[in-house]
Amino acid sequence: MNSWLENMLGQYEPGTIPLEIFTLLLVLGLLIFLWDFFDRKYNNLADESDSLLTLEVLSLKDNDKFPTRSFRSKKLLLKGTPDALVKEGKFTIPVDLVPMSSKVQDRHVVKILTYLRLIEEETNTRPPHGILLMGKKRRVVKVKNTEEKQRWLETLIDEMHSIDEGIPAVPRPTEKKCKFCDVSNICEHRHRS
Ligand code: SF4
């Protein structure tokens, strides 16, 4: 028996109310607690999604009402077009839709960090975060725009530019990626267990 229930039953005094009724009341109390817990959790998520709806939309990709906006950096030799831009106070916040995955991967974070960097260069204001809408349920994930993350992005951009200049790319095969890769049968770098 659940130790919490055992503990509560230990406080039961025979002769007050029948044990069956006491147990039933305990179970009902537990059910109400769990219902309240999950209801609050759901409402918190809903609040977060709803709060997005109250933000001023600045741009939506492929939408006539809110024209698509792209950012370009001559310094970084990069260009990016966020799925959407919203206004939070004085900040322009990029939003990226990731409909096919509910789990945040490095590549999703790198993409939103790149938008944050491009927006900062163009607006001279660093947005504090970007937003990922994950999976079919569009779970809201805020990616903080920290110095550390921007330094990580810089190393990746430097690596990308080196490859562009002719330095061979360093393959990083993983079992999972190579398993589903179309060219794994001819790739000399494929993961071997
Ligand atoms: S098989 Fe080769 S190309 Fe495909 S993911 Fe693995 S290392 Fe990359």
PDB file of N, CA and C and ligand atoms in Angstrom, residues 173 177-178 181 183-184 187 189-190, ligand 1:
ATOM      1  N   PRO A 173      29.890  11.662 -37.033  1.00  0.00           N
ATOM      2  CA  PRO A 173      28.831  10.653 -37.202  1.00  0.00           C
ATOM      3  C   PRO A 173      28.280  10.169 -35.860  1.00  0.00           C
ATOM      4  N   LYS A 177      22.018   9.140 -36.351  1.00  0.00           N
ATOM      5  CA  LYS A 177      21.963   9.896 -37.615  1.00  0.00           C
ATOM      6  C   LYS A 177      22.317   8.989 -38.791  1.00  0.00           C
ATOM      7  N   CYS A 178      23.411   8.229 -38.655  1.00  0.00           N
ATOM      8  CA  CYS A 178      23.900   7.418 -39.770  1.00  0.00           C
ATOM      9  C   CYS A 178      22.911   6.307 -40.123  1.00  0.00           C
ATOM     10  N   CYS A 181      20.542   7.742 -42.533  1.00  0.00           N
ATOM     11  CA  CYS A 181      21.107   8.575 -43.600  1.00  0.00           C
ATOM     12  C   CYS A 181      21.047   7.841 -44.948  1.00  0.00           C
ATOM     13  N   VAL A 183      22.904   8.143 -47.524  1.00  0.00           N
ATOM     14  CA  VAL A 183      24.174   7.799 -48.183  1.00  0.00           C
ATOM     15  C   VAL A 183      25.080   6.955 -47.281  1.00  0.00           C
ATOM     16  N   SER A 184      24.516   6.387 -46.243  1.00  0.00           N
ATOM     17  CA  SER A 184      25.362   5.653 -45.275  1.00  0.00           C
ATOM     18  C   SER A 184      26.074   4.465 -45.923  1.00  0.00           C
ATOM     19  N   CYS A 187      29.164   6.086 -47.455  1.00  0.00           N
ATOM     20  CA  CYS A 187      29.904   7.095 -46.678  1.00  0.00           C
ATOM     21  C   CYS A 187      31.021   6.438 -45.866  1.00  0.00           C
ATOM     22  N   HIS A 189      32.652   7.812 -43.552  1.00  0.00           N
ATOM     23  CA  HIS A 189      32.683   8.307 -42.179  1.00  0.00           C
ATOM     24  C   HIS A 189      31.554   7.756 -41.318  1.00  0.00           C
ATOM     25  N   ARG A 190      30.725   6.892 -41.891  1.00  0.00           N
ATOM     26  CA  ARG A 190      29.542   6.454 -41.152  1.00  0.00           C
ATOM     27  C   ARG A 190      29.913   5.804 -39.820  1.00  0.00           C
TER      28      ARG A 190
HETATM   29  S1  SF4 B   1      26.449   8.233 -42.999  1.00  0.00           S
HETATM   30 FE1  SF4 B   1      27.995   9.779 -43.376  1.00  0.00          FE
HETATM   31  S2  SF4 B   1      26.894  11.491 -44.291  1.00  0.00           S
HETATM   32 FE2  SF4 B   1      25.377  10.144 -43.337  1.00  0.00          FE
HETATM   33  S3  SF4 B   1      25.089  11.007 -41.304  1.00  0.00           S
HETATM   34 FE3  SF4 B   1      26.645   9.412 -41.107  1.00  0.00          FE
HETATM   35  S4  SF4 B   1      28.595  10.503 -41.359  1.00  0.00           S
HETATM   36 FE4  SF4 B   1      26.980  11.890 -42.077  1.00  0.00          FE
END
